[in-house]
PDB file of C-alpha atoms in Angstrom:
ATOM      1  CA  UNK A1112     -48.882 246.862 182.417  1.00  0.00           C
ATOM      2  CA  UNK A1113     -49.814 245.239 179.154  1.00  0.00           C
ATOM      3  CA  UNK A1114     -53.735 245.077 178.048  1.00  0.00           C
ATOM      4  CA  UNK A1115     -53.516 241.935 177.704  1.00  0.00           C
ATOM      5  CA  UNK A1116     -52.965 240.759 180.834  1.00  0.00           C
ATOM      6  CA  UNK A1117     -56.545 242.285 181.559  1.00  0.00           C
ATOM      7  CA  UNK A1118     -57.402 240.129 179.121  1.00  0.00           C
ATOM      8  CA  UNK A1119     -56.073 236.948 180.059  1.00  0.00           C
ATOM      9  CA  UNK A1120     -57.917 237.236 183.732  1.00  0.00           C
ATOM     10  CA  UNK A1121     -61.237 238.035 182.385  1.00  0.00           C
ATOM     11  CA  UNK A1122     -60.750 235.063 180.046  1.00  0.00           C
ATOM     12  CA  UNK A1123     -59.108 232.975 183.308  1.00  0.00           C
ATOM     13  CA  UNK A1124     -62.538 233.578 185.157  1.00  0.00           C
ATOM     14  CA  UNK A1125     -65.099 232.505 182.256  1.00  0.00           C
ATOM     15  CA  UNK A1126     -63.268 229.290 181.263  1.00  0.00           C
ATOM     16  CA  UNK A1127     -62.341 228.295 184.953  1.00  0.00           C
ATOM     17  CA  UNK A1128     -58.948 226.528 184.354  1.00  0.00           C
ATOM     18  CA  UNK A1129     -55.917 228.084 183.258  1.00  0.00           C
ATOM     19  CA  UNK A1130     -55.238 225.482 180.511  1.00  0.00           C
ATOM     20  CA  UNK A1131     -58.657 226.154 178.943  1.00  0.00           C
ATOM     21  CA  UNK A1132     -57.624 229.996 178.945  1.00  0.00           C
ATOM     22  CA  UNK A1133     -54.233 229.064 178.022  1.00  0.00           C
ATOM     23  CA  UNK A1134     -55.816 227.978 174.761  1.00  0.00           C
ATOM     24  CA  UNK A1135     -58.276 230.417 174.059  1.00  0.00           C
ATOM     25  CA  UNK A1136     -55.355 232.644 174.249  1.00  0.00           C
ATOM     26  CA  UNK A1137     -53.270 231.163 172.044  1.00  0.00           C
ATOM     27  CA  UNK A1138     -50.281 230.303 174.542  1.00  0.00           C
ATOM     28  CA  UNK A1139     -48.691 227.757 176.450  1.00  0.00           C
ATOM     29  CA  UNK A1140     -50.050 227.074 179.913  1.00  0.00           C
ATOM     30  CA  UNK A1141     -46.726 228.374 181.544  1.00  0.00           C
ATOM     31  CA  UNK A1142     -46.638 231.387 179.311  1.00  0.00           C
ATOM     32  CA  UNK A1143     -50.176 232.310 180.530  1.00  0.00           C
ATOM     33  CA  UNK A1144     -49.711 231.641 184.048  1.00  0.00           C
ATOM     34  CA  UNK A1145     -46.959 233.677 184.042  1.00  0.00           C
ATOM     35  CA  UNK A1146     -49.238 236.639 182.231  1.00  0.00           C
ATOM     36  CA  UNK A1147     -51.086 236.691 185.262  1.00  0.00           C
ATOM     37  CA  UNK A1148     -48.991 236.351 188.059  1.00  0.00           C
ATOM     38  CA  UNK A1149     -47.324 239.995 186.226  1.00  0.00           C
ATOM     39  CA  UNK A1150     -50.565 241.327 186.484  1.00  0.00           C
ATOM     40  CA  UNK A1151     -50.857 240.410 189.808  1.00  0.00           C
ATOM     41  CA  UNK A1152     -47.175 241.736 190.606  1.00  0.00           C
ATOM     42  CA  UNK A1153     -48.185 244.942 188.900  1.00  0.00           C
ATOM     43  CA  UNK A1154     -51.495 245.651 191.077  1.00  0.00           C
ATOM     44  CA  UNK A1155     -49.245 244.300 194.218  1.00  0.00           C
ATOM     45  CA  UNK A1156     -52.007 241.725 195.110  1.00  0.00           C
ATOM     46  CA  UNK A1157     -53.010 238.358 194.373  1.00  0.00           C
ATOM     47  CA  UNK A1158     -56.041 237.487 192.161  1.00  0.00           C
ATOM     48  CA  UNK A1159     -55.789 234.194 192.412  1.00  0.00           C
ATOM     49  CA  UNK A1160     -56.800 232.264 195.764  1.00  0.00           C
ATOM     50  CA  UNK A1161     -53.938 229.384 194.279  1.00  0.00           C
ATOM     51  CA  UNK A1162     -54.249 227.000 197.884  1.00  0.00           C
ATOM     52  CA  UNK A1163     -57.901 226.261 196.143  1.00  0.00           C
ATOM     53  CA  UNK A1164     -58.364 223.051 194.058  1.00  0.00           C
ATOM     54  CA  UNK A1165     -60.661 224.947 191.816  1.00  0.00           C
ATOM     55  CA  UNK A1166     -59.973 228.123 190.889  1.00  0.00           C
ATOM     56  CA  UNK A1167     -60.861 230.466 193.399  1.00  0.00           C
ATOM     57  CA  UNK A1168     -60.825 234.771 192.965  1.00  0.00           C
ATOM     58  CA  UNK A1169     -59.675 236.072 196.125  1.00  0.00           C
ATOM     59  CA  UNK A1170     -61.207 239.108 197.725  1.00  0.00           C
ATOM     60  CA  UNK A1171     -59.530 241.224 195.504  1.00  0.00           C
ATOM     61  CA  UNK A1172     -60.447 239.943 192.687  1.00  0.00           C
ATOM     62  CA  UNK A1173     -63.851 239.883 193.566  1.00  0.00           C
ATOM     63  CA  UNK A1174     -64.240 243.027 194.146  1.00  0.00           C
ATOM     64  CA  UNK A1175     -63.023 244.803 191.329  1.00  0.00           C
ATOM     65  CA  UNK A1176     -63.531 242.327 188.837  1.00  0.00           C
ATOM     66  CA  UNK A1177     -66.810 244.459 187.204  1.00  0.00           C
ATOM     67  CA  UNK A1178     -64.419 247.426 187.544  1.00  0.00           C
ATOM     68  CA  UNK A1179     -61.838 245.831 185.330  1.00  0.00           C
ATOM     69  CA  UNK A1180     -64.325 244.621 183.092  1.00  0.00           C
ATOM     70  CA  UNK A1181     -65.427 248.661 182.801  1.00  0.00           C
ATOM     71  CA  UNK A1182     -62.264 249.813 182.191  1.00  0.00           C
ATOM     72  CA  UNK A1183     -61.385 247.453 179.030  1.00  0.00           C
ATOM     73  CA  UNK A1184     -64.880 248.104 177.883  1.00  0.00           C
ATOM     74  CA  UNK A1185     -64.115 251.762 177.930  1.00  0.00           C
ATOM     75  CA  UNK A1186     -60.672 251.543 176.682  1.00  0.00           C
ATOM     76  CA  UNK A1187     -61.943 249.668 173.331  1.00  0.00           C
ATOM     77  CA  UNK A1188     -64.750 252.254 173.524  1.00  0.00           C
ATOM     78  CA  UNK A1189     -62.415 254.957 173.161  1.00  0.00           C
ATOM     79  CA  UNK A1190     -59.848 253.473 170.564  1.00  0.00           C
ATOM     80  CA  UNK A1191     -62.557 252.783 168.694  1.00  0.00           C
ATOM     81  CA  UNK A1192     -64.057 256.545 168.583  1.00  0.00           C
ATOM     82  CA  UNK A1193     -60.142 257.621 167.812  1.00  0.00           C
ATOM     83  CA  UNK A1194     -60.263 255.355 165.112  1.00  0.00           C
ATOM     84  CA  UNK A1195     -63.433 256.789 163.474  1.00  0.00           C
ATOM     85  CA  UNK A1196     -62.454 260.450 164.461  1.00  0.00           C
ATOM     86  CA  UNK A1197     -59.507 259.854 162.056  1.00  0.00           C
ATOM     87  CA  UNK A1198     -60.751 258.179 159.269  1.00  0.00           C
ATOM     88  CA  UNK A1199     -63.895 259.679 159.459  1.00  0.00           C
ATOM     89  CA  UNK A1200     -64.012 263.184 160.801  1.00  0.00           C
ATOM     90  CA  UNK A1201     -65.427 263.943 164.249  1.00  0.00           C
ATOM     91  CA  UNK A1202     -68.946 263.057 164.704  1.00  0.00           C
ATOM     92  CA  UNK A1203     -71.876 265.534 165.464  1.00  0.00           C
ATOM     93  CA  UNK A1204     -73.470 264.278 169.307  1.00  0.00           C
ATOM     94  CA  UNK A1205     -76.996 264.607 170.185  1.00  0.00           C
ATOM     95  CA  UNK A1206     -78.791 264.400 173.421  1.00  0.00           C
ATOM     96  CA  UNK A1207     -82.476 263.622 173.753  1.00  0.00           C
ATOM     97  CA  UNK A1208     -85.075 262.388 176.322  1.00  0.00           C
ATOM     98  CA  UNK A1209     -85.670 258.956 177.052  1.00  0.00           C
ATOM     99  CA  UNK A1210     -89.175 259.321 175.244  1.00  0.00           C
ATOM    100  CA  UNK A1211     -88.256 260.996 172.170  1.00  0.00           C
ATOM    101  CA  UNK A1212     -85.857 258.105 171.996  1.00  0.00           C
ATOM    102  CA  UNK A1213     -88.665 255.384 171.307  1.00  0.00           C
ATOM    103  CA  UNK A1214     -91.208 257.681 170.130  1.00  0.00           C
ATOM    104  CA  UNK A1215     -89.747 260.793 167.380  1.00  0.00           C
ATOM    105  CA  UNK A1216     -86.465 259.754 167.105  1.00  0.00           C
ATOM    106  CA  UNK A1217     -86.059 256.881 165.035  1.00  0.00           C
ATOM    107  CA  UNK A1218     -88.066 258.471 162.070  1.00  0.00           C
ATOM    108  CA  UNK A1219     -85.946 261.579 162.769  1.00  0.00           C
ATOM    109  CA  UNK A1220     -82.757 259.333 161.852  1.00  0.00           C
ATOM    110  CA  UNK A1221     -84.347 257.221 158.721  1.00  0.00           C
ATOM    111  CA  UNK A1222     -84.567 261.129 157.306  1.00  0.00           C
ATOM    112  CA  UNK A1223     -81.434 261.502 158.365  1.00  0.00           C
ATOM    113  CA  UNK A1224     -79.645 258.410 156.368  1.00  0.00           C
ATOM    114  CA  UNK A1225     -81.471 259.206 153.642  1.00  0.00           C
ATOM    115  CA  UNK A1226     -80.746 263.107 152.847  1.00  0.00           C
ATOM    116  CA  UNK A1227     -77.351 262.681 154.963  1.00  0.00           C
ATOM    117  CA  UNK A1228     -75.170 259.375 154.845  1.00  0.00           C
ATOM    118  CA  UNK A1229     -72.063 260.429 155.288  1.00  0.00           C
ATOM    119  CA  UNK A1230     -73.017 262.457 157.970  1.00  0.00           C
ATOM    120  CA  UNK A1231     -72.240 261.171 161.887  1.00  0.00           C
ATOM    121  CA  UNK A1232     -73.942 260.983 164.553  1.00  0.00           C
ATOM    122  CA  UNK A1233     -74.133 259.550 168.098  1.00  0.00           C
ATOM    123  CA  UNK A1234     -77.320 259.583 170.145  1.00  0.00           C
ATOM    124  CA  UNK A1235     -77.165 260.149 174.231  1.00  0.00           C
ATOM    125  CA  UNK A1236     -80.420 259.502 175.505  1.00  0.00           C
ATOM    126  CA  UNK A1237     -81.286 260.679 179.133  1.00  0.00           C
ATOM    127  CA  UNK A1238     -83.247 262.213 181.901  1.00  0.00           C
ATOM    128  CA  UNK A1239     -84.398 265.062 180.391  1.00  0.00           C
ATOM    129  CA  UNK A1240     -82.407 267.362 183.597  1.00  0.00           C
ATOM    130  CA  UNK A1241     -79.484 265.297 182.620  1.00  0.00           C
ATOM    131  CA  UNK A1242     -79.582 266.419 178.695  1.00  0.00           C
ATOM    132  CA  UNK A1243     -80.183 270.099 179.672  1.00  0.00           C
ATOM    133  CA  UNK A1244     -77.422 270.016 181.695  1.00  0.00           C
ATOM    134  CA  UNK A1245     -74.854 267.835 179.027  1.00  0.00           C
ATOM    135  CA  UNK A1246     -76.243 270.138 176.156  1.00  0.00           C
ATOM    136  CA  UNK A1247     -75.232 273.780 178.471  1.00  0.00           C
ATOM    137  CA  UNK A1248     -71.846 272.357 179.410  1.00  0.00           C
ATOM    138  CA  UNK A1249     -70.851 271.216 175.445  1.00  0.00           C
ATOM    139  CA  UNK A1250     -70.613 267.730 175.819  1.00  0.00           C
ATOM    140  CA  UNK A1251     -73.669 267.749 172.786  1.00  0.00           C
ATOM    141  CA  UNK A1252     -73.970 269.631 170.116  1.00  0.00           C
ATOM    142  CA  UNK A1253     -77.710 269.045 169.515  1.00  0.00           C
ATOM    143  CA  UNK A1254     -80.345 268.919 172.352  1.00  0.00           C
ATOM    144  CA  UNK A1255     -83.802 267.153 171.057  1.00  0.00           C
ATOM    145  CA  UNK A1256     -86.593 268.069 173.462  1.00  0.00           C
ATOM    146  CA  UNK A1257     -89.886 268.427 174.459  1.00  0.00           C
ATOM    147  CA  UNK A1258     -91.337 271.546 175.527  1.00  0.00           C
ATOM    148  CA  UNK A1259     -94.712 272.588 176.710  1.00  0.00           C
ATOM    149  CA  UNK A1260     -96.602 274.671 173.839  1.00  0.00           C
ATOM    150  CA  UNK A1261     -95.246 278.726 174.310  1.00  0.00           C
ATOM    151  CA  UNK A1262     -92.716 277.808 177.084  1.00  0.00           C
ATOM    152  CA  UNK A1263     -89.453 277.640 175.526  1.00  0.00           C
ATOM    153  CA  UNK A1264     -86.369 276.449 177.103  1.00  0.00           C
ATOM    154  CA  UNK A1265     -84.185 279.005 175.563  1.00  0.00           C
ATOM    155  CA  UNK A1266     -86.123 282.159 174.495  1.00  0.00           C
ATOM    156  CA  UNK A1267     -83.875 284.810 175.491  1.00  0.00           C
ATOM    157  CA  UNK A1268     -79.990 283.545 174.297  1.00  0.00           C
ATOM    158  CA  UNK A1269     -77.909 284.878 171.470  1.00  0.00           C
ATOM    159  CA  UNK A1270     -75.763 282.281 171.458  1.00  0.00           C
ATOM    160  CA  UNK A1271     -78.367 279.164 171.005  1.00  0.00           C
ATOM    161  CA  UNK A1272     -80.492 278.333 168.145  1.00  0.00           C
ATOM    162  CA  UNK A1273     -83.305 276.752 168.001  1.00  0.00           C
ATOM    163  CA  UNK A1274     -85.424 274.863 165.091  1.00  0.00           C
ATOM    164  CA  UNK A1275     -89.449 273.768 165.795  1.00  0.00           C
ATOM    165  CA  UNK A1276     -90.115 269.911 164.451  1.00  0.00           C
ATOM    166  CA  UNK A1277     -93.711 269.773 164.929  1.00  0.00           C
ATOM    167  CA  UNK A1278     -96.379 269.645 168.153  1.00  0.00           C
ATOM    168  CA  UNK A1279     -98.302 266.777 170.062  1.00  0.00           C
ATOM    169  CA  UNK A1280    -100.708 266.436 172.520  1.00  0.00           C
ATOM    170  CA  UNK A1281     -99.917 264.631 175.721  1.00  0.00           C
ATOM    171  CA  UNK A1282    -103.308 262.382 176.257  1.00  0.00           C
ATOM    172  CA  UNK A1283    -105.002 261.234 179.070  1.00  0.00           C
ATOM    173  CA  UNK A1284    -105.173 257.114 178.066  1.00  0.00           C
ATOM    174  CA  UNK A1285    -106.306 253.707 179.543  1.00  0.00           C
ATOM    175  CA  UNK A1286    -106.795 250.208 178.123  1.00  0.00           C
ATOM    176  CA  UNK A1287    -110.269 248.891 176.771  1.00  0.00           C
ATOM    177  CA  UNK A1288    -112.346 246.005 177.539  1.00  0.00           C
ATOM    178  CA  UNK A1289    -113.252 243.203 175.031  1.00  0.00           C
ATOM    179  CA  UNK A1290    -115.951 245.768 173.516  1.00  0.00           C
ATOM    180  CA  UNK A1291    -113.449 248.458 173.116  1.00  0.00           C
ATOM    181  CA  UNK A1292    -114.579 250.624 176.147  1.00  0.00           C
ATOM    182  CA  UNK A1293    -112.731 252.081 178.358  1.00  0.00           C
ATOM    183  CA  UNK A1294    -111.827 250.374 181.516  1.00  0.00           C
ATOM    184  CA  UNK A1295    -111.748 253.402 183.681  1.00  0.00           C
ATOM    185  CA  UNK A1296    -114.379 256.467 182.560  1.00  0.00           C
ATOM    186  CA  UNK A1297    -113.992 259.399 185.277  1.00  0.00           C
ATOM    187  CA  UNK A1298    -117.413 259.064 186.608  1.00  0.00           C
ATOM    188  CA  UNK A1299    -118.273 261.692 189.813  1.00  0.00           C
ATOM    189  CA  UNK A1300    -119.460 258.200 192.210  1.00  0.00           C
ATOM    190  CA  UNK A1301    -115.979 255.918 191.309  1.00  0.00           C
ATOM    191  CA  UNK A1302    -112.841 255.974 191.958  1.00  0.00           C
ATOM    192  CA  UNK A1303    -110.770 256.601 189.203  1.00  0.00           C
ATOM    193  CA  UNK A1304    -107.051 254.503 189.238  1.00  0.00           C
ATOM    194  CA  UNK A1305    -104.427 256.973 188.216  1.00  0.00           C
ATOM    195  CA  UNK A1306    -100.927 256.478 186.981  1.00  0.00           C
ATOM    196  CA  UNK A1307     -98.789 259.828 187.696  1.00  0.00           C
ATOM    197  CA  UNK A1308     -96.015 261.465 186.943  1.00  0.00           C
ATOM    198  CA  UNK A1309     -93.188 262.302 189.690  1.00  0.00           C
ATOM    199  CA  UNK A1310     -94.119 266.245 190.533  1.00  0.00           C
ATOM    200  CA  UNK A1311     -90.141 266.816 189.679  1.00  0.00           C
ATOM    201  CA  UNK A1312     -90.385 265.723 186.383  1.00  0.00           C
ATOM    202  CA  UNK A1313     -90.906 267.642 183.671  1.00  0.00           C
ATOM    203  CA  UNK A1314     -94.599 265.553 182.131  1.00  0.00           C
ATOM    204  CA  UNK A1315     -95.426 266.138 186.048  1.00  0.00           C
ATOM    205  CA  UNK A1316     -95.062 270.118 186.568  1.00  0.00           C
ATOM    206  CA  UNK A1317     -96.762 270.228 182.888  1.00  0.00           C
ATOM    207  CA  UNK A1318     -99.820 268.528 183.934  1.00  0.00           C
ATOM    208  CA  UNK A1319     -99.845 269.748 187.424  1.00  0.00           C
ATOM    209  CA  UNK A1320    -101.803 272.645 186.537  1.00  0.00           C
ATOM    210  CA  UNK A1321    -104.947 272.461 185.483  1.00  0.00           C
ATOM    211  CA  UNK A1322    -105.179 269.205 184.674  1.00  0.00           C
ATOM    212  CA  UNK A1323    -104.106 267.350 187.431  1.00  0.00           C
ATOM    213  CA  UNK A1324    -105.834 269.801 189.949  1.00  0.00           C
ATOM    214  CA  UNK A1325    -109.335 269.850 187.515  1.00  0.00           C
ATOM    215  CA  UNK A1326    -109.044 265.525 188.069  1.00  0.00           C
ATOM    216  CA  UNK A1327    -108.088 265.724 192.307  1.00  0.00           C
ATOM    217  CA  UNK A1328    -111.013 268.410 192.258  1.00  0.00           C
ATOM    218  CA  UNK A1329    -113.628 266.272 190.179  1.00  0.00           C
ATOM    219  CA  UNK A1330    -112.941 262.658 191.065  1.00  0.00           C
ATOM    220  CA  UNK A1331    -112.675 260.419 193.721  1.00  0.00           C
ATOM    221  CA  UNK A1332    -108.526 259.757 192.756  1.00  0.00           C
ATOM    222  CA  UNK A1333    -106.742 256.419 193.678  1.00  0.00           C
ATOM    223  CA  UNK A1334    -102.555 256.813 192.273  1.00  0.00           C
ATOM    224  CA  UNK A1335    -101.640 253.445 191.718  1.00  0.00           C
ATOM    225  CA  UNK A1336     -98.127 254.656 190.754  1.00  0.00           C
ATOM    226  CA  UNK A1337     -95.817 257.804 190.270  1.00  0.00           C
ATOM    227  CA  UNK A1338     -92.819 257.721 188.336  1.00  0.00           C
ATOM    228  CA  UNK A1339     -90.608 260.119 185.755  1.00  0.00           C
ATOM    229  CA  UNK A1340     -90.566 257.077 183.509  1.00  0.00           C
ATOM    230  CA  UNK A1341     -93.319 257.851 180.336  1.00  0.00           C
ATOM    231  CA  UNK A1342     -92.459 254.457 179.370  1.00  0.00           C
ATOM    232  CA  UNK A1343     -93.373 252.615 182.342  1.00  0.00           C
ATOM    233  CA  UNK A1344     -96.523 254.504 182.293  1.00  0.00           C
ATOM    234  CA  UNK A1345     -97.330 252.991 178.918  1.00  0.00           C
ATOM    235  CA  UNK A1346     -96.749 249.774 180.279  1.00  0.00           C
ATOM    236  CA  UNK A1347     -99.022 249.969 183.412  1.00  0.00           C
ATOM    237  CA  UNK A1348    -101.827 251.683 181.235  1.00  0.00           C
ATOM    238  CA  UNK A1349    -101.408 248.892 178.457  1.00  0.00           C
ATOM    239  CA  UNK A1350    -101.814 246.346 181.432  1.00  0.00           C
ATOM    240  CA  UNK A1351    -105.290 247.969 182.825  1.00  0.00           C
ATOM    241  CA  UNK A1352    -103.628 249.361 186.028  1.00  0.00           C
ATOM    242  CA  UNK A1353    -105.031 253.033 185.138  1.00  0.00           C
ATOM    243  CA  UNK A1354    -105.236 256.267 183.561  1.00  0.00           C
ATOM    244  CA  UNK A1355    -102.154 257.888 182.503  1.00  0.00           C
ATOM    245  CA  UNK A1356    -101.571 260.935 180.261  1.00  0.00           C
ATOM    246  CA  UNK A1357     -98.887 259.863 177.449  1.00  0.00           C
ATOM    247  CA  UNK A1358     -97.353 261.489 174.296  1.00  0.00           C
ATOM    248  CA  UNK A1359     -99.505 261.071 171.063  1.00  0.00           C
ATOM    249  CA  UNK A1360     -96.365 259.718 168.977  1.00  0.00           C
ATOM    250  CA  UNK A1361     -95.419 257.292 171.946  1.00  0.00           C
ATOM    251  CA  UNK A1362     -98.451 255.625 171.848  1.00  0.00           C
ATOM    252  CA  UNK A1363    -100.034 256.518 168.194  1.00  0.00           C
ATOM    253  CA  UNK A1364    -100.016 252.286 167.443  1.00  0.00           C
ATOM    254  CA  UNK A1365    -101.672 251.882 170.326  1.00  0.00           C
ATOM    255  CA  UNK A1366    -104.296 254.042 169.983  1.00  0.00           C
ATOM    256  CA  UNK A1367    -104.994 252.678 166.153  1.00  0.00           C
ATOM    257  CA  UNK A1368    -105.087 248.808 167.485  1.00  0.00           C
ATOM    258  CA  UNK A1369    -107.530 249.784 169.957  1.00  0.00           C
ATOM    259  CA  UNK A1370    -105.288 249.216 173.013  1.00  0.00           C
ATOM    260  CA  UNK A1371    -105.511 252.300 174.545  1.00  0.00           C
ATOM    261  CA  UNK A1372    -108.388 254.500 174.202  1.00  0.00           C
ATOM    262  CA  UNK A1373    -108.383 258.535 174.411  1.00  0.00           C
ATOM    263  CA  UNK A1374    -110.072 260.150 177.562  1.00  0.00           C
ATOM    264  CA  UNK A1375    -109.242 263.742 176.121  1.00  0.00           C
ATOM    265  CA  UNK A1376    -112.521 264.839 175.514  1.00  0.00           C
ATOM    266  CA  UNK A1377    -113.406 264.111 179.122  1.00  0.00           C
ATOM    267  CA  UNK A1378    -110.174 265.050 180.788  1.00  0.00           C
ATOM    268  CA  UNK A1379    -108.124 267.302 178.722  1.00  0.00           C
ATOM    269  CA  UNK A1380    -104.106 267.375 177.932  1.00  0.00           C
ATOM    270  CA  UNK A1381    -101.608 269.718 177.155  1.00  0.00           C
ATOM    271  CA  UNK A1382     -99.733 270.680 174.018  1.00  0.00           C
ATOM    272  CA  UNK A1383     -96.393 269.824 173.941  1.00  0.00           C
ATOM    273  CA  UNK A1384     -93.618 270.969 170.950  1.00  0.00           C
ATOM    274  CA  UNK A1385     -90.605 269.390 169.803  1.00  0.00           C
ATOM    275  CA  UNK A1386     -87.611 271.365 169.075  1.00  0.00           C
ATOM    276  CA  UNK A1387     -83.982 270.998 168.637  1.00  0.00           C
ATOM    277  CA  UNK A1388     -81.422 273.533 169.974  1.00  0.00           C
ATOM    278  CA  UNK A1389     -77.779 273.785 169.061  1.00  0.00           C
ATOM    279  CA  UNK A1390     -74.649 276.421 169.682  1.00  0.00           C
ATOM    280  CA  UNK A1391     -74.754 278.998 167.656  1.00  0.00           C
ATOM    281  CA  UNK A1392     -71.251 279.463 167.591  1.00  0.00           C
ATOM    282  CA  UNK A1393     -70.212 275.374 167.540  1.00  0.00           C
ATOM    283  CA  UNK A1394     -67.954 274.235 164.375  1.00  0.00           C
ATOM    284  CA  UNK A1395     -69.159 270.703 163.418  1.00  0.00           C
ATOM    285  CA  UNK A1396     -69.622 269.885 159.959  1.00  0.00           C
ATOM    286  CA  UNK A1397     -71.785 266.850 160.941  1.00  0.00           C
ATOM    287  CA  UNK A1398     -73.750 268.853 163.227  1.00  0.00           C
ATOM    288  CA  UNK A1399     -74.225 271.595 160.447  1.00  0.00           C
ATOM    289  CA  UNK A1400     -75.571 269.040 158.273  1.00  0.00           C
ATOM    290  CA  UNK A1401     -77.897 267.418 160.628  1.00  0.00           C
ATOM    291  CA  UNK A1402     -79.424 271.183 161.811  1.00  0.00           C
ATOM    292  CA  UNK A1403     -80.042 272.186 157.566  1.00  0.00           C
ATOM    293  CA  UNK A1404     -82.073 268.567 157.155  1.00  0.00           C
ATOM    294  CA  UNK A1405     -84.305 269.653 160.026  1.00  0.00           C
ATOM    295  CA  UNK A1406     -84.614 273.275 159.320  1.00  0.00           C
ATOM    296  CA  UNK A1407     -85.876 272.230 156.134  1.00  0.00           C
ATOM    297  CA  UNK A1408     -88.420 269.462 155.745  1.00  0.00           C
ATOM    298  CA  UNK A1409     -88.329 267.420 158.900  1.00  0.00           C
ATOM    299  CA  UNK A1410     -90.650 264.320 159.836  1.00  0.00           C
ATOM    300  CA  UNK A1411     -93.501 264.497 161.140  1.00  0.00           C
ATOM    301  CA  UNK A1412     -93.881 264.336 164.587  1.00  0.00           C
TER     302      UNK A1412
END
């Protein structure tokens, strides 16, 4: 089986006619019909439904035609690291949170460009679950989290390092009104519209106790919405749906443009760090490089 008959069906099903394929291609009509019909010979069906006037996908095809176009993608995924790997030298992987993603990381990696170039790096971002569990089976060499202040992930291991980038608080927020009030002020006599945080996720078993139990306790509570997503929250709190406790750095603009407004003083939030861990025993010169920049003089968080 030759790549390029992949190719030629893909192409095949955006132009619609083989002759239009046949020159995007670069081949005769015949020479590209035949392409296909040894693709089809070497899956042992028929893609093409050829009884049709227009061209037709038969089942087959249908069916695995996003599978085929997630192989190829993959395929040219991995040449291309293999390409890099050898010309380059390996590159240093690190895992992080979905939030850290929008909020910490992309100062994180302007320091990085600057005080390491040549250094490489490729970012997984993820379910916070899903990066613990990619960072303890050594698919990443660094693992950016957030922890809650004095709870460490790893406190007790030999064999991982870890490096403190700096603390935030996670607020309690909602939008203002056209005089810069709040919308929502936790008053004893109203409810109070709350956007919350799925009790499995990690922002949801931080805030569980006290502060979600202090706000059930002392207000009238209406949750509008739960969800793992911090993001989403943002979004529903930006629109006026509610109050929603959010990371300082995720929504720092916000808070200076008068978009959201600060309920800490009324409702309280928890201190959260940001850390990196790595293997102590790993051997990735990328990785080393990466770990000295933020052992050293980090960004602020």
């Amino acid at each position: 089986m030759k790549i390029e008959w992949i190719e030629d069906f893909l192409v095949l099903i955006e132009v619609g006619t083989f002759s239009q394929a046949a020159e995007r291609r670069h081949v005769t009509q015949p020479a590209f019909s035949r392409r296909i019909r040894q693709l089809e010979e070497w899956l042992g069906v028929e893609l093409i439904d050829r009884s049709a006037q227009r061209l037709t996908l038969t089942p087959h095809a249908q069916a695995h035609e996003a599978s085929l176009r997630e192989w190829l993608a993959h395929l040219y995924a991995m040449r291309s690291r293999i390409r890099a790997d050898s010309s380059q030298g390996p590159r240093a992987i690190l895992t992080t949170q979905h939030t850290l993603t929008v909020s910490y990381l992309p100062r994180l990696l302007r320091h990085f460009r600057q005080h390491a170039s040549q250094a490489r790096l490729k970012i997984q971002s993820a379910d916070r679950s899903d990066c613990i569990r990619d960072f303890q089976r050594g698919k990443a060499d660094l693992f950016l989290c957030s922890e809650l202040e004095g709870s460490p992930l790893y406190s007790d291991s030999d064999s991982i390092e870890r490096v403190e980038l700096g603390g935030e608080m996670l607020i309690p927020v909602c939008a203002t009104d056209r005089a810069g009030h709040p919308l929502f002020k936790p008053q004893i006599d109203t409810s109070l519209p709350l956007i919350g945080y799925s009790h499995d996720s990690f922002l949801g078993e931080v805030l569980t106790s006290p502060y979600m139990m202090d706000l059930q306790r002392n207000y009238d509570v209406d949750l509008v919405c739960e969800t793992a997503f911090t993001i989403g929250i943002r979004e529903m709190a930006l629109a006026g749906m509610g109050v929603g406790w959010l990371p300082h750095g995720l929504i720092e603009g916000d808070l200076e443009a008068g978009k959201l407004i600060s309920l800490i003083e009324i409702l309280g939030g928890p201190a959260l760090v940001v850390c990196c861990y790595r293997h102590s025993q790993q051997v990735n010169a990328s990785a080393d490089a990466f770990w000295q920049l933020m052992s050293e003089a980090p960004p602020s968080v």
